[in-house]
Structures are given as structure tokens and as C-alpha cells.
XYZ file of N, CA, C and O in Angstrom:
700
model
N 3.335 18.295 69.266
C 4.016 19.275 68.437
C 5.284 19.726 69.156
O 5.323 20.206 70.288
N 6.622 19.439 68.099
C 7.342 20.103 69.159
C 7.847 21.347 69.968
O 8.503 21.591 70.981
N 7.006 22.170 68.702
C 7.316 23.525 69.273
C 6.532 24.177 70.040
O 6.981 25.221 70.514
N 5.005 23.723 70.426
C 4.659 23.848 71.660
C 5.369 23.189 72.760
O 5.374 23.935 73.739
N 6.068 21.897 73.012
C 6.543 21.328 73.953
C 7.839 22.523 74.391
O 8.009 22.777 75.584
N 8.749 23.239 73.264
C 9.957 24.047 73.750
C 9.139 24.919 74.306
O 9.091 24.883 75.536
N 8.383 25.808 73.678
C 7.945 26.797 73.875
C 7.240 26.806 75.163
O 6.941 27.927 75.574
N 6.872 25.687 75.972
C 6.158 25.597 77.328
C 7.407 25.565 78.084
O 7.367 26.271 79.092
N 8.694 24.839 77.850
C 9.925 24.447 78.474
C 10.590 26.168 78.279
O 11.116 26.524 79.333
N 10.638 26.911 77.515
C 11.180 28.020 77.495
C 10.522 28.659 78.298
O 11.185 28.980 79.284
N 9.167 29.093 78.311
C 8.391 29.850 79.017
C 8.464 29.356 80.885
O 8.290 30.125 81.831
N 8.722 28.104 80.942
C 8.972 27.647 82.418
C 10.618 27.865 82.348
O 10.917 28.082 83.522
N 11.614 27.905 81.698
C 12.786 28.179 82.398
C 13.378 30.146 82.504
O 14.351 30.685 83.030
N 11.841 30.825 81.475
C 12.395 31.906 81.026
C 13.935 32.123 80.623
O 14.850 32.711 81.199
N 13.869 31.483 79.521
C 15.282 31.330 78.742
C 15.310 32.268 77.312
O 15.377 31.660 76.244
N 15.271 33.396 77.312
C 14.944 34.177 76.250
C 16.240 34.205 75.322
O 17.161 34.913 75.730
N 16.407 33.572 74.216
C 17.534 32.852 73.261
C 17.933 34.510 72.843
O 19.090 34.929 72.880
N 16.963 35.193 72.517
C 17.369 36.307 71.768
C 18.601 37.792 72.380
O 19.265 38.643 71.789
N 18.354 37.404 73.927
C 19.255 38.201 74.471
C 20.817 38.027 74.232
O 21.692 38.880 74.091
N 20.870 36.798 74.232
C 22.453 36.597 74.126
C 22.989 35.995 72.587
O 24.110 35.532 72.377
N 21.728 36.151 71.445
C 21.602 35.797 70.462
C 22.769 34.302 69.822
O 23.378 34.241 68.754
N 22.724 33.402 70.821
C 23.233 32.031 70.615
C 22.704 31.036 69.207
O 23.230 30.072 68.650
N 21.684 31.632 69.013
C 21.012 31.209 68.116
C 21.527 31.263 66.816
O 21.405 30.463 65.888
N 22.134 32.350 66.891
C 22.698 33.216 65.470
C 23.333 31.817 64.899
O 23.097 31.312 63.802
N 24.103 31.378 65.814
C 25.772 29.749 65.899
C 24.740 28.600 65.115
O 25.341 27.748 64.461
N 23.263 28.518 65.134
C 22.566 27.451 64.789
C 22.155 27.812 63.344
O 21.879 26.950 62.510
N 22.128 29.273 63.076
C 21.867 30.049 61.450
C 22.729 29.795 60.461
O 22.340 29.986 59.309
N 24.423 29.190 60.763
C 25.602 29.361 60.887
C 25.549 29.818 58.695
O 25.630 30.814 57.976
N 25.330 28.004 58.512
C 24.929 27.953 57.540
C 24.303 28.269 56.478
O 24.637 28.122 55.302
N 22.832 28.972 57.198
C 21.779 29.801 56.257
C 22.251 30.584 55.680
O 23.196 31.066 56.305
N 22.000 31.305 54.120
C 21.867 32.418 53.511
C 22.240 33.871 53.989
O 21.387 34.388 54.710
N 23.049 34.413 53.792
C 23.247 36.022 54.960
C 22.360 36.236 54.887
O 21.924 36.252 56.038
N 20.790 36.710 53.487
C 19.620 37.329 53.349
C 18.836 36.928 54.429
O 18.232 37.713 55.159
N 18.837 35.265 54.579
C 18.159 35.382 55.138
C 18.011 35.201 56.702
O 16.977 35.241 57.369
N 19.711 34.927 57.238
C 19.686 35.562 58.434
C 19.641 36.632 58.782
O 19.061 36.851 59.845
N 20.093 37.481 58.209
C 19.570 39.147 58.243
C 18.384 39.581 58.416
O 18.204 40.427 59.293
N 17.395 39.157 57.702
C 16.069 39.539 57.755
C 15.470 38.489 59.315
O 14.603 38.686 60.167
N 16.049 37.841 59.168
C 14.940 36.828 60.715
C 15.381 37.741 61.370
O 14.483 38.539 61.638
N 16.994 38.216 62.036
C 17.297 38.955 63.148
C 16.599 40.451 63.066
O 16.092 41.076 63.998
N 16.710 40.807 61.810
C 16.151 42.049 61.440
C 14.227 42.408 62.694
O 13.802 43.178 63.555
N 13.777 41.149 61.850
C 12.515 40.830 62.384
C 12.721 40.895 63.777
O 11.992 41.620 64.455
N 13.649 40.210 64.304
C 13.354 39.308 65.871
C 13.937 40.668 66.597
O 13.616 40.607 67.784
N 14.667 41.861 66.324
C 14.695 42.952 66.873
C 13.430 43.658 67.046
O 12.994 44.035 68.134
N 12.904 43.807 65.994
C 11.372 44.825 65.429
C 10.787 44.492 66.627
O 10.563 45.305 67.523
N 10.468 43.020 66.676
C 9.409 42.519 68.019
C 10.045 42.975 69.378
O 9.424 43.661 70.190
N 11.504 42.483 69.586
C 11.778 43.024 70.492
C 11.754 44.861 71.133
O 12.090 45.295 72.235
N 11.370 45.379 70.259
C 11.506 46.806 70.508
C 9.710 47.292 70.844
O 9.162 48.289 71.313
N 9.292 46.074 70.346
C 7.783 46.467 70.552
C 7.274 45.491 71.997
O 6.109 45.516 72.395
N 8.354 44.665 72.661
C 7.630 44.024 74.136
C 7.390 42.998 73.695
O 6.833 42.246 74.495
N 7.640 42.449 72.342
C 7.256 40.946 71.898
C 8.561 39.899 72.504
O 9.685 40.023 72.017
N 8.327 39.015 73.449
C 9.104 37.767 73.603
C 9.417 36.933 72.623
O 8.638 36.020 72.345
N 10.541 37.093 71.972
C 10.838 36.449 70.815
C 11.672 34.679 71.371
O 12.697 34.768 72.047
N 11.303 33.693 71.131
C 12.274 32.451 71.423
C 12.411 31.818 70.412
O 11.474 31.274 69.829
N 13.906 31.779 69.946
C 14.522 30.880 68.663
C 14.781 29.659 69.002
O 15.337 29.538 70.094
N 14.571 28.762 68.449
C 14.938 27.472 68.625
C 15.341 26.701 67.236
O 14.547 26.259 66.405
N 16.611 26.654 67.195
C 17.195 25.691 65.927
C 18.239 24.328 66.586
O 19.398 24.342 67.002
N 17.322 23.320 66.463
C 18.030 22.350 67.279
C 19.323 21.379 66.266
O 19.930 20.360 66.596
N 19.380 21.945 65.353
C 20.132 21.218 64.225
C 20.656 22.355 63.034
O 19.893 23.131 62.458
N 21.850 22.282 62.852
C 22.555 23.223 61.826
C 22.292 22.762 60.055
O 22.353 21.581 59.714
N 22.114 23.457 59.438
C 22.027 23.331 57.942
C 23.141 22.703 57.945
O 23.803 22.798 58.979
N 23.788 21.734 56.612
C 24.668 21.563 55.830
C 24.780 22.514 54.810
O 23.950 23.279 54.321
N 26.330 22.259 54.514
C 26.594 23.871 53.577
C 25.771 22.963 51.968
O 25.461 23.617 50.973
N 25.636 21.986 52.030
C 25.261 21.182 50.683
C 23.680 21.921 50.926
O 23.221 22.865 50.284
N 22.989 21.126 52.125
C 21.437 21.566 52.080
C 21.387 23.235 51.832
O 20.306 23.600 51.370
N 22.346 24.284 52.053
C 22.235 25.614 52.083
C 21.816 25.581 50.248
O 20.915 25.998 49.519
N 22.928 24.914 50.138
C 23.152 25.271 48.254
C 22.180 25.046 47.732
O 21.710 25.934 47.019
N 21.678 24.144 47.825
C 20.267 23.219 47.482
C 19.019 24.212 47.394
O 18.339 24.482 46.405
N 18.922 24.623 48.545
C 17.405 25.734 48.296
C 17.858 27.431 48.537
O 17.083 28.264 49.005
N 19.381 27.742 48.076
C 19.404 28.954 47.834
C 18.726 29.416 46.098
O 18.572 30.577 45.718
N 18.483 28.443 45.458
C 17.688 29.291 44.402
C 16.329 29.534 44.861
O 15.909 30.511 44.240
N 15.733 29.233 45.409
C 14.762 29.544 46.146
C 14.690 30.473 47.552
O 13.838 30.593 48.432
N 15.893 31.014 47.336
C 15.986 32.283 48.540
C 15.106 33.517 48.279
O 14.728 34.348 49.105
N 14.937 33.480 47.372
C 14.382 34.833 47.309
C 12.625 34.701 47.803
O 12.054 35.732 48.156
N 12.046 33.680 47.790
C 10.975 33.135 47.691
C 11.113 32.776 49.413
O 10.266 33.304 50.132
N 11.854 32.154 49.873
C 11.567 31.748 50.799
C 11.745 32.691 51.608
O 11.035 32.709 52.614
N 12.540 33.532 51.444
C 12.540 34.848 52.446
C 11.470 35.736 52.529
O 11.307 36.353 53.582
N 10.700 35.904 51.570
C 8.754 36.721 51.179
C 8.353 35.911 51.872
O 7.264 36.295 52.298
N 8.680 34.689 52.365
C 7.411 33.994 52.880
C 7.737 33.781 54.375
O 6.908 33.537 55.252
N 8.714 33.876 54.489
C 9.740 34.081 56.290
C 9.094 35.603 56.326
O 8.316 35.844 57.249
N 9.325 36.433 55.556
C 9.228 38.016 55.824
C 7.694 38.008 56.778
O 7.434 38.407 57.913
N 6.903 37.379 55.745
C 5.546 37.984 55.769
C 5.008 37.003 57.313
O 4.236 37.559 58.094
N 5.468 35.656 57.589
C 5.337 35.205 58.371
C 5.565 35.699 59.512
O 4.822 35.627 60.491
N 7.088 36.468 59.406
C 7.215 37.161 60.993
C 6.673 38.563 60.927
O 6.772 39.185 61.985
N 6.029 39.302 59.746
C 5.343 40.304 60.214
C 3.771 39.973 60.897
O 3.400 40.193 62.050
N 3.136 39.470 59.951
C 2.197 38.708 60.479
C 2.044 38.456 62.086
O 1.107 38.893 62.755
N 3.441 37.446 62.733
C 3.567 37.320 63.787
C 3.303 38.284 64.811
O 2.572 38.212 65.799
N 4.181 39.375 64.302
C 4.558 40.356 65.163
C 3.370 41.080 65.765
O 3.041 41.270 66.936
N 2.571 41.591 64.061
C 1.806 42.330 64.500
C 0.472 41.269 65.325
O 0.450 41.711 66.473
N -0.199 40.542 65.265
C -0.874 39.544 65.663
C -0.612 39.822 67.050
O -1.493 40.342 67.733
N 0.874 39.434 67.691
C 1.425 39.473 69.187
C 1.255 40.272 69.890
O 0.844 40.161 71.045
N 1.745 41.902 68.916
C 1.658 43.435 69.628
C 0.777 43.371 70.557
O 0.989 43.393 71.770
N -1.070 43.225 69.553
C -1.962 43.571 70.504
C -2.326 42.406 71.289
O -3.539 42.288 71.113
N -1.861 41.332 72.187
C -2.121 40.600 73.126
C -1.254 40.915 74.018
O -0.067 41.237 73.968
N -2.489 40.691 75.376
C -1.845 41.089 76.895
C -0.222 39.950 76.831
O 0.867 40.524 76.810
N -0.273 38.525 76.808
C 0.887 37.772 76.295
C 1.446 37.927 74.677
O 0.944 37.677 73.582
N 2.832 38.505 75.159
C 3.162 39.073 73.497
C 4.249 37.836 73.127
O 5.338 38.288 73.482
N 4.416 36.746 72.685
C 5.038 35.611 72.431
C 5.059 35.543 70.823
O 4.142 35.661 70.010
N 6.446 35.309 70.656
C 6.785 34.475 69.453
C 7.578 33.900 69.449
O 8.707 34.197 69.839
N 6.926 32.141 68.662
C 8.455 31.478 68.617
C 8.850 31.010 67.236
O 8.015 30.712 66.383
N 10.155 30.956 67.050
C 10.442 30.613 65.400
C 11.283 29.136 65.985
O 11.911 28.801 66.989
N 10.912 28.607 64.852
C 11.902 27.122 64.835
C 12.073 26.490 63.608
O 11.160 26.062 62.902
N 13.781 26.421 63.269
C 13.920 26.355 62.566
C 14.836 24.707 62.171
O 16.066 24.774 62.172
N 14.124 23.227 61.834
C 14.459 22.570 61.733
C 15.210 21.701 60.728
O 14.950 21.850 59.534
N 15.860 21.062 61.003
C 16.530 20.525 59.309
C 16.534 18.948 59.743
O 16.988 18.385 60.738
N 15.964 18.551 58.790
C 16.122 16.811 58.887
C 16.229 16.034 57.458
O 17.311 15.801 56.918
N 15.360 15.780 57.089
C 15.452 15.361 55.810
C 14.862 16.941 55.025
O 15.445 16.984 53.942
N 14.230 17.819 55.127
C 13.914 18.886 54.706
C 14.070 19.804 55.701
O 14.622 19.471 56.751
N 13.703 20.809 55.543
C 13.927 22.384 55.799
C 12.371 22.678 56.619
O 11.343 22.677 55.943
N 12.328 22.891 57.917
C 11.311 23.368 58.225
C 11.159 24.360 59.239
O 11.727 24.273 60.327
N 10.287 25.452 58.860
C 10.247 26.826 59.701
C 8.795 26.815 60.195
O 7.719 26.762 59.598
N 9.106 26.878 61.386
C 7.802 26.846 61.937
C 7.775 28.462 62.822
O 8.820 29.099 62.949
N 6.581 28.920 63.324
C 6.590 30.546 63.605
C 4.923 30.350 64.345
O 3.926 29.855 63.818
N 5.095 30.999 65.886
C 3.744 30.478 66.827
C 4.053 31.780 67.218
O 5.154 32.330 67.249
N 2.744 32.287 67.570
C 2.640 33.344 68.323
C 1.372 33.672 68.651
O 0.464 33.395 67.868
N 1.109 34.336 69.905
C -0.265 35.002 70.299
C -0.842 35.637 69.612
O -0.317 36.555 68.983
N -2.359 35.264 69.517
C -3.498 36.513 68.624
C -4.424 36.413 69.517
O -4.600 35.802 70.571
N -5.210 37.455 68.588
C -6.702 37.979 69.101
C -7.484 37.030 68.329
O -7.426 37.011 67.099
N -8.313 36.134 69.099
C -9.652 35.600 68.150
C -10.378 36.261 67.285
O -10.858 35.627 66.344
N -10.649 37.823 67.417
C -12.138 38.493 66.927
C -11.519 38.464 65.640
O -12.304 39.358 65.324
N -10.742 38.253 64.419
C -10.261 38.018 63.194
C -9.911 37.238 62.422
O -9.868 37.226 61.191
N -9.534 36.258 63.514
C -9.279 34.767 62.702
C -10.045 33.781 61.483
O -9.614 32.940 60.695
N -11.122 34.233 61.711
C -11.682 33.612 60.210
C -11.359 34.455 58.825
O -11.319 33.973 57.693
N -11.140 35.825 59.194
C -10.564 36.343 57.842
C -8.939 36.138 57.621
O -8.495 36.931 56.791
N -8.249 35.506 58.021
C -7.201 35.768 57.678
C -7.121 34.720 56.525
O -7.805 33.709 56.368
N -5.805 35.371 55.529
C -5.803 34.824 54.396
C -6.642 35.276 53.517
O -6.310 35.114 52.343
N -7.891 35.932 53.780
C -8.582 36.119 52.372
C -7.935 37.834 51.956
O -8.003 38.788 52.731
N -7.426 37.868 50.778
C -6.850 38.693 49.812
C -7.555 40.111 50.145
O -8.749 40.380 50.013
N -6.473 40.981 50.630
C -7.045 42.349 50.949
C -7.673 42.686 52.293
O -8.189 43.772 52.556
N -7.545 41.273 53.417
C -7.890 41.532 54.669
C -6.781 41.919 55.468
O -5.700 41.331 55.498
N -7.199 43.279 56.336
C -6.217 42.935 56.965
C -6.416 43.861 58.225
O -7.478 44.481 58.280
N -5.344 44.043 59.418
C -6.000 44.756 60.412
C -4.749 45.862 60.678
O -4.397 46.290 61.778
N -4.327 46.113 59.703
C -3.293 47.224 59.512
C -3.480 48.201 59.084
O -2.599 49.061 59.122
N -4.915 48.479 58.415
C -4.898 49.789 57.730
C -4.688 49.816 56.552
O -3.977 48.944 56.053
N -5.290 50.898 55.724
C -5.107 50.701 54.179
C -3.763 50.615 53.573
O -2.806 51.211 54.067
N -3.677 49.935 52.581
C -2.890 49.668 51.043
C -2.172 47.978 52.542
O -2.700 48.606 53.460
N -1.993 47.604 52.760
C -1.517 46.429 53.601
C -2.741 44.952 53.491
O -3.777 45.224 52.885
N -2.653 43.886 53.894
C -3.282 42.883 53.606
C -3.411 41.916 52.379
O -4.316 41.144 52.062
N -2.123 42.235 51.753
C -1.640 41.163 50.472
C -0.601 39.984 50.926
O -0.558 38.946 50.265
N 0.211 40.163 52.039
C 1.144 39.225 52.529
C 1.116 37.928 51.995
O 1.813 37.421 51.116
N 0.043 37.396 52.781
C -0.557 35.659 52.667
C -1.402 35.511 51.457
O -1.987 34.453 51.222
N -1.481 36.583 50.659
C -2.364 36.396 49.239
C -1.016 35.942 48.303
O -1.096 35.069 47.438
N 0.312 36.725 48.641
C 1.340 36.786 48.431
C 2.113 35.468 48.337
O 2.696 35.044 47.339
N 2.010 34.821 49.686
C 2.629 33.508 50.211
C 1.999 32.376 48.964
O 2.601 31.551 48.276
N 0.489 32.757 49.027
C -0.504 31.903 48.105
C 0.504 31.964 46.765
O 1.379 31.133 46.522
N 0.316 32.645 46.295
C 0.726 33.209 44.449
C 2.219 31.982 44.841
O 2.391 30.911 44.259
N 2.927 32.432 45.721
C 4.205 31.960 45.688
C 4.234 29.975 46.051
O 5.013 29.172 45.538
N 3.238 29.703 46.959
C 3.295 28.383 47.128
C 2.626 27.668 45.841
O 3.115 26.585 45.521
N 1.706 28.100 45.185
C 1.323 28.126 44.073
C 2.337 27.413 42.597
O 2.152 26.577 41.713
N 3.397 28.313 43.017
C 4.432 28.018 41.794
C 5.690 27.469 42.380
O 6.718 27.728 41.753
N 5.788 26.818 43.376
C 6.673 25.912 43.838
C 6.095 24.579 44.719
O 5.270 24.534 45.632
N 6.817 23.607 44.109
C 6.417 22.468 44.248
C 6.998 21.971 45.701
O 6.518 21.149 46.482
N 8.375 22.871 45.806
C 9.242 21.745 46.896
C 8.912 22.838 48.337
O 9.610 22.972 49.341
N 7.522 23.558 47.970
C 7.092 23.941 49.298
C 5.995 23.160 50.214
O 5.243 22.349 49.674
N 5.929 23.386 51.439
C 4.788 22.850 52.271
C 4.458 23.563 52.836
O 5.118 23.582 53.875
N 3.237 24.784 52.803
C 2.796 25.486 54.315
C 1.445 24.685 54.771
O 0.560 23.998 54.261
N 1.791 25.144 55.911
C 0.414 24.493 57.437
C -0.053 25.785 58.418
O 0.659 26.566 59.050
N -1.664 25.706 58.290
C -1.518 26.968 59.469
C -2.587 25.764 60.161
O -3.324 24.889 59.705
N -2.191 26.290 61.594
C -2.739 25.441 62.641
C -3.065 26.476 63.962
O -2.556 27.579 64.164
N -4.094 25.750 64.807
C -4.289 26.719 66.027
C -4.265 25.404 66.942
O -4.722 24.262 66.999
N -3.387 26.359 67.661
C -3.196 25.496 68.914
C -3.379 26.245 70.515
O -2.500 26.926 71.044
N -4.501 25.988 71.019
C -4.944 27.150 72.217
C -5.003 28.494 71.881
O -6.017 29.006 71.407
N -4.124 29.004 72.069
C -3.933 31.108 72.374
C -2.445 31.099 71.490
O -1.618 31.958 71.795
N -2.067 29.965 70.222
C -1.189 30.235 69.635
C -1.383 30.073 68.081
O -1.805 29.005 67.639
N -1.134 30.938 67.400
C -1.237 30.414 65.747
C -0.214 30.142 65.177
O 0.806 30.819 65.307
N -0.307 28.970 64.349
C 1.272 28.560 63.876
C 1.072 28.336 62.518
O 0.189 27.728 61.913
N 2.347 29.119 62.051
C 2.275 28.723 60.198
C 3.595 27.978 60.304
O 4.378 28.210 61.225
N 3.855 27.006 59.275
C 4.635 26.243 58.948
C 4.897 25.793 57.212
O 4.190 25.290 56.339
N 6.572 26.373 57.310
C 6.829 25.708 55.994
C 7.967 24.914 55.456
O 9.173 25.051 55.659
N 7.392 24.148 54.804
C 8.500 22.686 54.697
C 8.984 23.167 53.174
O 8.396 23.449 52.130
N 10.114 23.118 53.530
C 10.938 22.984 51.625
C 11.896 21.996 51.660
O 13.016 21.926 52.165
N 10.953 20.966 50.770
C 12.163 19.605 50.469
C 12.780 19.628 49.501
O 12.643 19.893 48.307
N 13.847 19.155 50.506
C 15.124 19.685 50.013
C 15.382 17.938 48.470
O 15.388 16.721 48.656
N 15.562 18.895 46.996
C 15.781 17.431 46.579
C 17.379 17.540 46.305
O 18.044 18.520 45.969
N 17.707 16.412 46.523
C 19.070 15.555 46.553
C 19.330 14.565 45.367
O 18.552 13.839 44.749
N 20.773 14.790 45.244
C 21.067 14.059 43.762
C 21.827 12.424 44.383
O 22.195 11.569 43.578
């Protein structure tokens, strides 16, 4: 996976992208909404002790931008909920890590890893769970409804050691 491979290479060079926010130059392309809201996010964590590492090894085309901005609004609920999710998940671990990666190749893919607590992991995802406290725990019921009614989405949740990773692919179609 490659974003465990950065994410071991970041963590051994302690290269924290978000300080000198270089990353932003790799967003160049994206949506203002929805660079706004990732940085928005990647502050929140930072103010709470969360190690945030961006990694976008490849820039959008302004064509691929055009392509799945009708689907901005959608894809940003599902970026939103992903990096809250993240965040809070991270807070409560002694290692507070998150990494976002954001790839473009033939499609669009956002991938988002971060530290959790085991004692919850089998409920996540089911509708109305959640470890936030009342009226909260619709997010990923949310993501559901929404992957539901779009075709040119892909999410993946995966565990990998002491990291949980959601992933979502939007292929991009081309004329």
C-alpha cells in the first residue's frame, strides 16, 4: 500500500508537510471548497496534537477538476466526514497520526489513515453509532446514502496494524 510505505518514510524522516503547507502547490487545481475544507480540517487536528501528513504526489488537470466538480458537493460530505472521523478516532490515541493522500492517475483517489482505539471497531458504520455523544453518528450512514446514488464512486475501508484507512476512488469519465 502506498500510503503506508510514505507514511513509514514520513514518520522516519519526521517531515511534517503541514507546517510549511507545500502541499497546498499539489491542491493547485482542486475546487476552492474543497481545498478549504481539507486545510480547514488539517488545522482542527493540528490544534488538537494530531500529526497531520499530506501527500499529493501528482497535480489534478484543470480538465480532470471540471470533470468531477459536479460532484463537489458530494465529494466534499464524504472528505468532510472522513477527516472528522479521522480526527476524532486519532484524538484519543497515545500516537495521534493522520495521513491524507491525494492521488490522480487515471481517477481521483483520496485515501485518509489514521490511529484508533480497537474497543469500537466493529460498530463503526452501523447508523446511529457513535462515540461522540448524542444527536452525532450519521456521518458514514451519510457517506452510505451518498455512495449509494453515485456510480463513479469507490469507497474501501481497510485495517492495516494500529491504522484505519478509508478510501475513495471517483472515476473520472472522459469524452
Amino acid at each position: 500500500l502506498l500510503i503506508k510505505s510514505y507514511f513509514f518514510y514520513t514518520v522516519t524522516l519526521s517531515l511534517n508537510l503541514t507546517k510549511d503547507l507545500n502541499y497546498l502547490t499539489r491542491l493547485k487545481n482542486f475546487p476552492d471548497g474543497l481545498k478549504g475544507l481539507v486545510y480547514y480540517k488539517i488545522e482542527e487536528m493540528k490544534k488538537l496534537g494530531i500529526d497531520v501528513f499530506v501527500y499529493a504526489p501528482n497535480r489534478l488537470s484543470k480538465n480532470d477538476a471540471k470533470i468531477f466538480e459536479n460532484s463537489l458537493k458530494d465529494i466534499s460530505r464524504i472528505i468532510g466526514v472522513y477527516l472528522d472521523n479521522a480526527k476524532e478516532a486519532s484524538k484519543i490515541c497515545d500516537s495521534k497520526f493522520v495521513v491524507i493522500e491525494f492521488n490522480v492517475d487515471k481517477d481521483i483517489v483520496f485515501n485518509i489513515s489514521n490511529t484508533y482505539n480497537e474497543n469500537n471497531i466493529d460498530r463503526i458504520g452501523i447508523a446511529g453509532f457513535t462515540t461522540k455523544g448524542r444527536g452525532h453518528g450519521h456521518g458514514l450512514s451519510l457517506v452510505s446514502d451518498i455512495l449509494k446514488e453515485n456510480k463513479n464512486f469507490e469507497a474501501t475501508t481497510s485495517i492495516d496494524g494500529r491504522y484505519y484507512n478509508k478510501s475513495l476512488k471517483i472515476i473520472l469519465k472522459k469524452d
